[in-house]
Short mmCIF file of C-alpha atoms and ligand atoms in Angstrom, two decimals:
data_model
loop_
_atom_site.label_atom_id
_atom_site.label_comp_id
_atom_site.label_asym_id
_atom_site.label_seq_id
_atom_site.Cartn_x
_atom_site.Cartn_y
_atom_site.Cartn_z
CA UNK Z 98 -44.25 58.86 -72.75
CA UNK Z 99 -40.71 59.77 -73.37
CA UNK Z 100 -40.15 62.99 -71.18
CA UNK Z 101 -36.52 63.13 -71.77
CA UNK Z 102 -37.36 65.62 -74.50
CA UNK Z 103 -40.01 67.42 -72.86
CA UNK Z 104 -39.40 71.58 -72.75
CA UNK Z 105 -41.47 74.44 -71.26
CA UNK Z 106 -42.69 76.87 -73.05
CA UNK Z 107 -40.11 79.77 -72.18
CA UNK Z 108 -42.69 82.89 -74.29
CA UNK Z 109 -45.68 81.36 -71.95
CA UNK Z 110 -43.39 81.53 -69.03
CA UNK Z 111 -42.16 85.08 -69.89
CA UNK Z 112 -45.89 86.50 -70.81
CA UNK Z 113 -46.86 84.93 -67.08
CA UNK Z 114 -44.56 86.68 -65.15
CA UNK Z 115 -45.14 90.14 -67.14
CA UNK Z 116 -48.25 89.43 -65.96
CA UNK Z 117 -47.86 89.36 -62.77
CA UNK Z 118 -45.13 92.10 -62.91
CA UNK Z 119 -48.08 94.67 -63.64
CA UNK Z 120 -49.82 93.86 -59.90
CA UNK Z 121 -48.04 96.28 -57.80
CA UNK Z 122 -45.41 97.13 -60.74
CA UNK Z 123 -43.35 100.49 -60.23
CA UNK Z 124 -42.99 103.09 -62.67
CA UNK Z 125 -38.90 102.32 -62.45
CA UNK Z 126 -39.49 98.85 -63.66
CA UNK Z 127 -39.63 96.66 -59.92
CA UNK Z 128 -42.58 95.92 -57.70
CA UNK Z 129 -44.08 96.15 -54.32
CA UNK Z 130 -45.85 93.47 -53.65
CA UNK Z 131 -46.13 93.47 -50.12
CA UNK Z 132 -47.60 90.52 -48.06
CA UNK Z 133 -51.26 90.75 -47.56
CA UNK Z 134 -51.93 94.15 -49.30
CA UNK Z 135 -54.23 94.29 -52.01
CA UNK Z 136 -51.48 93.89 -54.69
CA UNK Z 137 -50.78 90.90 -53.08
CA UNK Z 138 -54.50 89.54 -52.79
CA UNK Z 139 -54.39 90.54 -56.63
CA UNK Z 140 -51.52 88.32 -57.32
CA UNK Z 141 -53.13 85.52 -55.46
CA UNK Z 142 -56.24 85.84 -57.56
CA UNK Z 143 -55.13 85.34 -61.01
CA UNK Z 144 -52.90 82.39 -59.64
CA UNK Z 145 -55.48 80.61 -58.04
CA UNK Z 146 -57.76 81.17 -61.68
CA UNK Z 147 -54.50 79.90 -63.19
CA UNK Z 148 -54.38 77.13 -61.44
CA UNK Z 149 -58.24 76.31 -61.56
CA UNK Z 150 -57.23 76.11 -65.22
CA UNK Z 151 -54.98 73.18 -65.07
CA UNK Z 152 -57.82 71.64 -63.06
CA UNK Z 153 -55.59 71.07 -59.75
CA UNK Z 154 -57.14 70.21 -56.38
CA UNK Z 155 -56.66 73.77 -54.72
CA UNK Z 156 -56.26 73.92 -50.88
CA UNK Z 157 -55.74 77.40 -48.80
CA UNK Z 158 -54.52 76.96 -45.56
CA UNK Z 159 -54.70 78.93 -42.55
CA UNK Z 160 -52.06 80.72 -42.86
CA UNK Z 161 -53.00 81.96 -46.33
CA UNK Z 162 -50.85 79.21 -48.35
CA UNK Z 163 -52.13 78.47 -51.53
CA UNK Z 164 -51.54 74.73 -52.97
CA UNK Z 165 -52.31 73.29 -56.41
CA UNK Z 166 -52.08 69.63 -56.38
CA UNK Z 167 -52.18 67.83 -59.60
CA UNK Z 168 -53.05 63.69 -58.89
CA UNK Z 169 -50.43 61.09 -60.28
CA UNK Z 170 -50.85 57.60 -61.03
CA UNK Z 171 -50.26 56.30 -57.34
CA UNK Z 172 -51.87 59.09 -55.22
CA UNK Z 173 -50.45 56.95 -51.89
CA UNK Z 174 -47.03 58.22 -52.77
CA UNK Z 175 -46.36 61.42 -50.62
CA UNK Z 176 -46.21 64.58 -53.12
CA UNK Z 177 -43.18 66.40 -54.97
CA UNK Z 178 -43.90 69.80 -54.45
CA UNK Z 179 -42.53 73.08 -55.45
CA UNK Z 180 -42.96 76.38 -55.70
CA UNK Z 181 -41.72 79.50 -53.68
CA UNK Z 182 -43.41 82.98 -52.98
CA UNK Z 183 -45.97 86.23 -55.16
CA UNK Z 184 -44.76 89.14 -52.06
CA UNK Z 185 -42.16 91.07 -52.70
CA UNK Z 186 -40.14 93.82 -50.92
CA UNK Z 187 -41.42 97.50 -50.60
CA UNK Z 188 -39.72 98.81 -54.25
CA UNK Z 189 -38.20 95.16 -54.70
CA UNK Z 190 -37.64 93.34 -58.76
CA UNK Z 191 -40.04 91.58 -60.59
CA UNK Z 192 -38.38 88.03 -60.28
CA UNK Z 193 -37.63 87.94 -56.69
CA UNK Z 194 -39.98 84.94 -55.31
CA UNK Z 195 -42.57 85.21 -58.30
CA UNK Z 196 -40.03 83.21 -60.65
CA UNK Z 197 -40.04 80.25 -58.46
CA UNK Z 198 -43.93 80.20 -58.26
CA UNK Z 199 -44.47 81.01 -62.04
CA UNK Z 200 -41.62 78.69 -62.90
CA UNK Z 201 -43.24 75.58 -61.19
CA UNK Z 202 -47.25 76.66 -62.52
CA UNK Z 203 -45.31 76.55 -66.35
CA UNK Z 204 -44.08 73.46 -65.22
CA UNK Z 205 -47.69 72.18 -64.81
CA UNK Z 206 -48.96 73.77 -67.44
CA UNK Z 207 -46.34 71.63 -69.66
CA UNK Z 208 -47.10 68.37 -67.94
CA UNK Z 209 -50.76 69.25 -68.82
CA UNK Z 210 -50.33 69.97 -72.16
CA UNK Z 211 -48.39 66.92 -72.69
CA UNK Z 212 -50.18 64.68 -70.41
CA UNK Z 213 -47.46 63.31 -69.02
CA UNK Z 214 -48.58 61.35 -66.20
CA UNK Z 215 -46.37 61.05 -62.87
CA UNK Z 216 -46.12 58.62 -60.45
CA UNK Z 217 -46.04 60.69 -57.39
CA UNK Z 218 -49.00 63.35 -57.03
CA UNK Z 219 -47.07 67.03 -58.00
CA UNK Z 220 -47.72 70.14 -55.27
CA UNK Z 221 -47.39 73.29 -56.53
CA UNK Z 222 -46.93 76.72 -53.93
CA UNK Z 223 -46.87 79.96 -52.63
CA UNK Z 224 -46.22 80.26 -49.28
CA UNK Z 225 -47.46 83.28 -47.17
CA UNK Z 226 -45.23 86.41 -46.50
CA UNK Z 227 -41.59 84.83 -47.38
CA UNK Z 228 -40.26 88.34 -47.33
CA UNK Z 229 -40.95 89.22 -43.30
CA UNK Z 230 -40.42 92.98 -44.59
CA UNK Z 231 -44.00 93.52 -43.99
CA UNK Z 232 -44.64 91.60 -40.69
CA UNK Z 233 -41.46 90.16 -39.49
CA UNK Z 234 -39.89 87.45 -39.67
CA UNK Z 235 -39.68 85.94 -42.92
CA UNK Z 236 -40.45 82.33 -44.08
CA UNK Z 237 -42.92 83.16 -41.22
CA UNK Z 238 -46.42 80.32 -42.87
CA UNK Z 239 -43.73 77.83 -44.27
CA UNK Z 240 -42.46 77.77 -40.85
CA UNK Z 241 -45.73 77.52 -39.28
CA UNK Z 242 -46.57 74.93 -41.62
CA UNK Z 243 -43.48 72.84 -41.31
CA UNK Z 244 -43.87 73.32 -37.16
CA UNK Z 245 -41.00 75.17 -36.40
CA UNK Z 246 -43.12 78.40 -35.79
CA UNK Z 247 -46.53 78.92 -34.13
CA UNK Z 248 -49.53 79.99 -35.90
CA UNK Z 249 -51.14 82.71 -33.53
CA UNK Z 250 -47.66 84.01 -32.57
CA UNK Z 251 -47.36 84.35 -36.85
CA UNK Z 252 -50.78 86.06 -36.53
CA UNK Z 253 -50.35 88.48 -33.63
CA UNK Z 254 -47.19 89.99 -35.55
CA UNK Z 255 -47.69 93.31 -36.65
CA UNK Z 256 -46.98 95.80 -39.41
CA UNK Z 257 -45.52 99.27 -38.70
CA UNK Z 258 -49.30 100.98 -38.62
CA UNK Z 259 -50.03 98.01 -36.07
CA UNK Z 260 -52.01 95.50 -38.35
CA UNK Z 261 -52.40 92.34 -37.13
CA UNK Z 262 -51.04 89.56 -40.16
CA UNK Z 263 -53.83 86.93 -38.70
CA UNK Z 264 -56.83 90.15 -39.40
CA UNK Z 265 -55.03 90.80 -42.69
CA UNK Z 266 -55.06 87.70 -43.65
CA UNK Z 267 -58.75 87.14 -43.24
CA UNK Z 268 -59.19 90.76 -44.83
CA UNK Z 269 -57.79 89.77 -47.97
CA UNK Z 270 -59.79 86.66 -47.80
CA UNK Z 271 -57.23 84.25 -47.81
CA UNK Z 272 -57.53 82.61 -44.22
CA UNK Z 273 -57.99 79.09 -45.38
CA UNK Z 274 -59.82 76.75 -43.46
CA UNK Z 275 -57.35 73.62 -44.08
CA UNK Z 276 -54.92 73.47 -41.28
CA UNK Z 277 -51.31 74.98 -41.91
CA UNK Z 278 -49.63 71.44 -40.63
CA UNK Z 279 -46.69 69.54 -42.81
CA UNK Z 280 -47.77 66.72 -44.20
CA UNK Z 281 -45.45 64.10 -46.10
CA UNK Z 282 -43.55 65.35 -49.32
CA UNK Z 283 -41.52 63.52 -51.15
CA UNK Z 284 -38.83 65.81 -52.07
CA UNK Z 285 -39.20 69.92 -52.59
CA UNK Z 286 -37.47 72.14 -55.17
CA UNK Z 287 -37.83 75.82 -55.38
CA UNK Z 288 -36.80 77.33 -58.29
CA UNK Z 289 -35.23 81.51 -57.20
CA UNK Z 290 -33.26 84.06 -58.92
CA UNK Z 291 -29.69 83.89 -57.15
CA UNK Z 292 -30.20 87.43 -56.15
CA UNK Z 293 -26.37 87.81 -55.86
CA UNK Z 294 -23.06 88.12 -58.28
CA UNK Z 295 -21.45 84.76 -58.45
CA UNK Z 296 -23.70 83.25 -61.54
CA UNK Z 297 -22.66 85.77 -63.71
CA UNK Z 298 -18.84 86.59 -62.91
CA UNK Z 299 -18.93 82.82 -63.27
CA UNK Z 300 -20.47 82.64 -66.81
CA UNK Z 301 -23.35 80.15 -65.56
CA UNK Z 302 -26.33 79.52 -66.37
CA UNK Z 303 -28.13 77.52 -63.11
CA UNK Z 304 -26.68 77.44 -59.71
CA UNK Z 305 -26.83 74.64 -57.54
CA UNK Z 306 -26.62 75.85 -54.21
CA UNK Z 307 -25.91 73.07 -51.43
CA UNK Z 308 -27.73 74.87 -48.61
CA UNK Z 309 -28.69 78.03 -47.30
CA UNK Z 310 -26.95 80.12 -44.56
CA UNK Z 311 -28.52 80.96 -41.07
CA UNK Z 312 -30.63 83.54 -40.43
CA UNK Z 313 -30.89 85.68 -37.06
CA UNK Z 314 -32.66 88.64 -36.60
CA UNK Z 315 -32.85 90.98 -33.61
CA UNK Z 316 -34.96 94.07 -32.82
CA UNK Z 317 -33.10 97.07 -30.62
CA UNK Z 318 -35.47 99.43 -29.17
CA UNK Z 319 -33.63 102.56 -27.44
CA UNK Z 320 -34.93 105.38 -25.52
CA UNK Z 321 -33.40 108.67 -25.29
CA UNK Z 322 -34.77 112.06 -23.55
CA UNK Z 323 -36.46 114.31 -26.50
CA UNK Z 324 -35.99 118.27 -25.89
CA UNK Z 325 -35.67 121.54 -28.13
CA UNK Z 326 -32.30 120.90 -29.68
CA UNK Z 327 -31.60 125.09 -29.72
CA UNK Z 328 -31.21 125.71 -26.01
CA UNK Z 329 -30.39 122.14 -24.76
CA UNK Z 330 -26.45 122.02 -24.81
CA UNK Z 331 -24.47 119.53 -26.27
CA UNK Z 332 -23.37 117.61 -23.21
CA UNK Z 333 -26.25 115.66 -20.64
CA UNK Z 334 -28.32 114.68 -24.10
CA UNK Z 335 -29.71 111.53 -24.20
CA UNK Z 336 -29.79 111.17 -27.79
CA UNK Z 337 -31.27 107.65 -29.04
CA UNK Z 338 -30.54 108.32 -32.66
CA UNK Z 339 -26.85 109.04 -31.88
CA UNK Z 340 -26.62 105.88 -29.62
CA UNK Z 341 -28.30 103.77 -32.60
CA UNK Z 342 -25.78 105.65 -35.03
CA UNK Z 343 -22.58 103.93 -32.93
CA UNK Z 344 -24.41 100.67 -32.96
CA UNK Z 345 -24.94 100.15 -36.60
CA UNK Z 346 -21.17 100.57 -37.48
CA UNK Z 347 -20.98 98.37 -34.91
CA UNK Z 348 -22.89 95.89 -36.98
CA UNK Z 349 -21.26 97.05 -39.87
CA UNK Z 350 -18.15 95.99 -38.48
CA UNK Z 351 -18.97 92.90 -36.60
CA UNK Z 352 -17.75 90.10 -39.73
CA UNK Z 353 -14.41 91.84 -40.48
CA UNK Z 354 -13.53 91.88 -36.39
CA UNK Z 355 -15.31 87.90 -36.59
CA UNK Z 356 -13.59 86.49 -39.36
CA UNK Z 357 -14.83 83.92 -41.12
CA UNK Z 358 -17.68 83.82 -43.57
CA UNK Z 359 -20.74 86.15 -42.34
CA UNK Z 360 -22.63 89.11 -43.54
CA UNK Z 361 -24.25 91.52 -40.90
CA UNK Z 362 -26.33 94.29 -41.49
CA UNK Z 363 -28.97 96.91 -40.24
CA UNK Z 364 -31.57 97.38 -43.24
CA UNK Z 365 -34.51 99.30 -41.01
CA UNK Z 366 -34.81 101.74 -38.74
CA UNK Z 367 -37.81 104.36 -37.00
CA UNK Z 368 -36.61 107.41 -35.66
CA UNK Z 369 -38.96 109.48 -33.14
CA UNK Z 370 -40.41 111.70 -32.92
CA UNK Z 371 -38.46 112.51 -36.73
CA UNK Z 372 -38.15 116.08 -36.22
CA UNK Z 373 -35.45 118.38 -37.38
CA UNK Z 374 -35.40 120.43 -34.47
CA UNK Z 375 -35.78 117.57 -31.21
CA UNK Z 376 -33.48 115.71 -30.15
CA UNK Z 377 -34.74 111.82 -30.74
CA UNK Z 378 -36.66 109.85 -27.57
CA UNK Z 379 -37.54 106.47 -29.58
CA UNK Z 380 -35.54 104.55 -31.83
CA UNK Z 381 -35.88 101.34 -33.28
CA UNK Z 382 -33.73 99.25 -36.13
CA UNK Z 383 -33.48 96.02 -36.80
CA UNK Z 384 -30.10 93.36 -37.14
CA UNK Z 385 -29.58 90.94 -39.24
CA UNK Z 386 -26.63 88.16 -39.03
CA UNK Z 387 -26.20 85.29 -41.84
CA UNK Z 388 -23.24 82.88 -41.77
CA UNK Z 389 -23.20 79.11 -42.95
CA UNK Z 390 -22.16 78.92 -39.46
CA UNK Z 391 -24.18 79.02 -36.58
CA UNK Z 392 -22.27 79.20 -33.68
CA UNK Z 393 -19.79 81.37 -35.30
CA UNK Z 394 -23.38 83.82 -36.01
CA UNK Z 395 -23.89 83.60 -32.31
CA UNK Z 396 -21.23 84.76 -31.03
CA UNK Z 397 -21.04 87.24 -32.95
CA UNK Z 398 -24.48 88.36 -31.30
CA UNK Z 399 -23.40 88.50 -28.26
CA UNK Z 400 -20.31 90.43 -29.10
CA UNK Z 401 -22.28 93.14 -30.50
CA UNK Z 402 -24.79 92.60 -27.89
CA UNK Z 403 -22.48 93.65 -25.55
CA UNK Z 404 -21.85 96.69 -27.18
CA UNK Z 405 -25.01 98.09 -27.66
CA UNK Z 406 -24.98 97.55 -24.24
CA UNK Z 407 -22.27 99.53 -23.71
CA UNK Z 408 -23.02 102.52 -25.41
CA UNK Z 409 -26.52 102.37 -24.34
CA UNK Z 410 -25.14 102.79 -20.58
CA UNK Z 411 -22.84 105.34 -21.46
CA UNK Z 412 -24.96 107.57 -23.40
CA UNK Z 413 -27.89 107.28 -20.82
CA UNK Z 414 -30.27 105.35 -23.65
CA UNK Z 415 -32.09 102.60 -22.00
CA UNK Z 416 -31.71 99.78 -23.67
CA UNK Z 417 -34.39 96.79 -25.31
CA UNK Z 418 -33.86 93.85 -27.40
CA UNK Z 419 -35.73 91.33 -28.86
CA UNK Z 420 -33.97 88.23 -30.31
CA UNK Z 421 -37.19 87.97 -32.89
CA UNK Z 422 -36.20 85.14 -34.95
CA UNK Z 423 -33.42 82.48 -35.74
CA UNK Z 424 -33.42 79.68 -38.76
CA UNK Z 425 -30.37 77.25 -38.38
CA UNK Z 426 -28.48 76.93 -41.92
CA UNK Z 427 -29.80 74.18 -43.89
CA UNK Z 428 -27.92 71.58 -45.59
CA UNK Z 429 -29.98 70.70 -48.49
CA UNK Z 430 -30.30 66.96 -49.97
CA UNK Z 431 -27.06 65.93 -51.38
CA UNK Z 432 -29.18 63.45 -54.09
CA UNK Z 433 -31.37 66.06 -54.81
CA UNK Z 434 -28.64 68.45 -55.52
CA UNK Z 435 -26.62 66.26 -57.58
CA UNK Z 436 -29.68 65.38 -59.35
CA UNK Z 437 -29.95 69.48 -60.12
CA UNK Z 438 -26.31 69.55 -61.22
CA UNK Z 439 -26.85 66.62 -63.48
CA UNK Z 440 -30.06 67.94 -65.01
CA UNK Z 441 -28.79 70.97 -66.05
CA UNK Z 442 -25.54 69.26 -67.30
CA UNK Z 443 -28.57 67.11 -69.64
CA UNK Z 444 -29.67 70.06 -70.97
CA UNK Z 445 -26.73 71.49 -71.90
CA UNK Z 446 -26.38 74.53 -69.28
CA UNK Z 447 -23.52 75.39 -67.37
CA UNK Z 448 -23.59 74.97 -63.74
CA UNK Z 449 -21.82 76.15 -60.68
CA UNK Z 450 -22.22 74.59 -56.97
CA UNK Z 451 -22.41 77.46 -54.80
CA UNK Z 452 -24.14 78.47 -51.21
CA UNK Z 453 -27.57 80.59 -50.84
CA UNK Z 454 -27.06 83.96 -48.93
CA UNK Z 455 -30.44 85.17 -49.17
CA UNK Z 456 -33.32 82.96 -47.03
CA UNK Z 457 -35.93 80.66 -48.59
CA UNK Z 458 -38.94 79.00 -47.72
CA UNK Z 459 -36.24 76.10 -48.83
CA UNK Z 460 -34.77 76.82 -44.92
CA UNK Z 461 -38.09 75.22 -43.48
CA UNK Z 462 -38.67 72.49 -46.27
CA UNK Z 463 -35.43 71.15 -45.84
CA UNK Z 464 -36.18 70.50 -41.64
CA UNK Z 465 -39.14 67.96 -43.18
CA UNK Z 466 -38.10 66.39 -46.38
CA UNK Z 467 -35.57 66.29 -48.97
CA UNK Z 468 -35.10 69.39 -50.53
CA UNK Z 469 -32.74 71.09 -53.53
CA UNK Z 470 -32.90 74.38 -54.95
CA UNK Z 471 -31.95 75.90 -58.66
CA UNK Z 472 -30.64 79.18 -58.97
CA UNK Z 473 -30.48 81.46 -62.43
CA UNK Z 474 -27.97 84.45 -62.68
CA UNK Z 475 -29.47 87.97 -61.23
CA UNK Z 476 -27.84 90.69 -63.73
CA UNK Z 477 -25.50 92.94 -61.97
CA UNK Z 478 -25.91 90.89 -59.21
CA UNK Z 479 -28.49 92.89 -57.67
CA UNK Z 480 -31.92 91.64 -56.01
CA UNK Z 481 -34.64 93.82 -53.21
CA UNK Z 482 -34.48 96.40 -56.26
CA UNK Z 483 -36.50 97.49 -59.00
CA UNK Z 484 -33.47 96.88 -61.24
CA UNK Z 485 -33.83 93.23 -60.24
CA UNK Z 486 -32.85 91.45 -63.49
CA UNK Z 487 -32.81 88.02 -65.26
CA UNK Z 488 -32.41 87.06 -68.56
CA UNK Z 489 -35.57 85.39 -70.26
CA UNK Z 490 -33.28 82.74 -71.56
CA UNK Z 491 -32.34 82.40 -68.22
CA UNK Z 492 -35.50 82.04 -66.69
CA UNK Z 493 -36.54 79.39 -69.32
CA UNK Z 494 -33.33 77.38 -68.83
CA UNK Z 495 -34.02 77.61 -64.96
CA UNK Z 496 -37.74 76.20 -65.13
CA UNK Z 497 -36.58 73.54 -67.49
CA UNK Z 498 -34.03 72.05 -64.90
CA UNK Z 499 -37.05 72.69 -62.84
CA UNK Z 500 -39.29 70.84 -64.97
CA UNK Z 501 -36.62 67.60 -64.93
CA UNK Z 502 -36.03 67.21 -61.69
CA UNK Z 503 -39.56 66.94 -60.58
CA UNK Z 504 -39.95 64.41 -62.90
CA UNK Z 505 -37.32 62.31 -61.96
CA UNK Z 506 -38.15 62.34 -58.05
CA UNK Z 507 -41.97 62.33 -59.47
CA UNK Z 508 -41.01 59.00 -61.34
CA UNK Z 509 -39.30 57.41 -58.79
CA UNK Z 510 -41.25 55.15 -56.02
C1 LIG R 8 -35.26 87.04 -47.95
O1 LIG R 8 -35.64 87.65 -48.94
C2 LIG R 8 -34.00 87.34 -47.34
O2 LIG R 8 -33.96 88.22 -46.48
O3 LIG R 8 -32.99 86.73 -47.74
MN1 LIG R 9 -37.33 85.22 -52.52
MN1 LIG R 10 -36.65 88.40 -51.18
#
């Protein structure tokens, strides 16, 4: 068949994903969705009966992956998968993640409808805890699946009341048996809100980003001396809080004294014992550093490494930190992101070339096999909130370049 014509069905998409915005939905309009909780175990149910639907060969891995694969005509040929991620952030939007999953199971559903029949066999996803807010870091099972990570160290992480991810995991009854190991895929799109502002001041409707910045995160434990803060006088305190304080402007300042193009930021932090009236003992925050350039997010590190150094020493705080996690920036396909460029130029949507400042499962897929990604404006620009907004024109045109591009790299030998 002709597939040149071929459309998704933009109400089914849009009734899916209200769907799915109801399991852990917010009364301001977002969701939290977080990885392994029962909202997420929800999520994962009615996918998996959505995909049993469509009749795909469903495989759960052991790192809690689910994967819908759908034959094609020559099931040699290594799959074209896609798909992306059903957690969310603690009060996050409704699009974040979920579009990219719900975008590629419309896909399917279309193919099905119109039994179009592909050469290559198609893969559809949801990876395991993309977000890392829960149990850090993020991308952590498409990591472990693609090798860069390893799969106890993913399941000895913990959440802030100490829960193992490996026991919640199995609690939620999604520790596949099938081993969380790459195997070879042809090429991988994931299909994401842009979760930023350029789309939109642009006036476009998909964005073709040609790779995805680096990611480093650190963990800075401090200690401090706790005491009545009435009687104790101002000078001799060991105050952790007040030592963290100077560090995160620190951070805050650490691209404008860099240069160059970086974004740095504390987002979390634990205070103890979180009293009014004692002076803080514990704290702990967390750093994040994204450039396109690694070295240049490096030394930045150890800039601001030495400073928290610094005023750890001087303020009498001793001093621990954990360099948790670091994904390289990643480069994606330069065929493959043409090929998104040119499909949405077919379809008569605007386009704009642009860079990915927020992390992806993409990161890891792109270290095994070709990989692209297509972006659709986020309205106001804003993402990790329940405002998180995008257009259901938007989202239709998005799955539809989507669609396209997995059947061209599905067609091809
Ligand atoms: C993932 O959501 C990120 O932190 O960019
Ligand atoms: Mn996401
Ligand atoms: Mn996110």
């Amino acid at each position: 068949m002709d597939t040149k014509s071929l459309r998704i069905n933009g109400k089914r998409l849009r009734s899916t994903l209200e769907e799915m915005a109801e399991i852990g939905g917010t009364p301001a309009g977002g969701v939290t969705r977080l990885a392994l909780s029962d909202e997420d175990k929800r999520a994962r149910d009615l996918f998996v009966k959505w995909l049993k639907e469509l009749d795909l060969e469903i495989t759960i891995d052991e790192m809690g992956n689910i994967f819908g694969r759908r034959p094609g005509k020559n099931n040699e040929l290594p799959p074209v998968m896609s798909g992306s991620h059903i957690d969310s952030q603690p009060k996050g939007g409704r699009f974040d993640g979920i579009l990219g999953v719900m975008g590629a199971l419309e896909v399917m559903r279309t193919l099905h409808d119109s039994k179009v029949e592909t050469e290559h066999p198609v893969v559809i996803v949801d990876w395991t805890n993309e977000e890392g807010s829960r149990f850090a870091p993020a991308m952590i099972a498409s990591g472990v699946w693609a090798g860069a990570l390893e799969r106890d160290w993913a399941y000895a992480r913990t959440d802030i009341n100490g829960k193992k991810q490996g026991e919640e995991l199995a609690r939620i009854g999604y520790k596949g048996k099938a081993p969380a190991k790459k195997w070879p895929v042809h090429a991988y799109f994931e299909y994401h809100i842009e979760q930023g502002p350029m789309l939109e001041r642009e006036k476009k409707t998909i964005g073709a980003p040609k790779g995805i910045l680096c990611l480093h995160w650190y963990d800075i434990y401090l200690e401090g001396e706790a005491n009545q803060v009435g009687p104790t006088p101002m000078e001799g305190r060991h105050d952790a809080l007040c030592a963290a304080a100077e560090m995160i402007l620190k951070v805050n300042e650490l691209p404008d004294r860099m240069g160059g193009n970086m974004v740095a930021t504390v987002g979390e932090i634990q205070n103890y014992p979180n009293s009014r009236n004692i002076i803080p003992d514990k704290v702990h925050f967390t750093v994040d550093i994204r450039s396109w350039d690694d070295e240049h997010a490096l030394k930045a590190w150890e800039l601001v490494k030495k400073d928290f150094q610094d005023i750890a020493a001087r303020r009498g705080c001793p001093i621990r930190i954990e360099e948790t996690w670091r994904v390289e920036h990643a480069p994606f396909d330069q065929k493959l992101v043409q090929m998104v460029m040119d499909s949405a130029k077919d379809l008569n949507y605007s386009c704009l070339h642009m860079v990915s400042g927020a992390g992806h499962d993409a990161s890891y897929m792109n270290q095994i096999c070709p990989t692209a990604m297509i972006f659709v404006p986020s309205i106001g620009g804003r993402s990790h909130v329940e405002v998180e907004n995008t257009t259901w024109e938007h989202c239709e045109a998005g799955a539809n370049v989507l669609m396209h591009c997995i059947l061209k790299t599905a067609a091809a030998r």
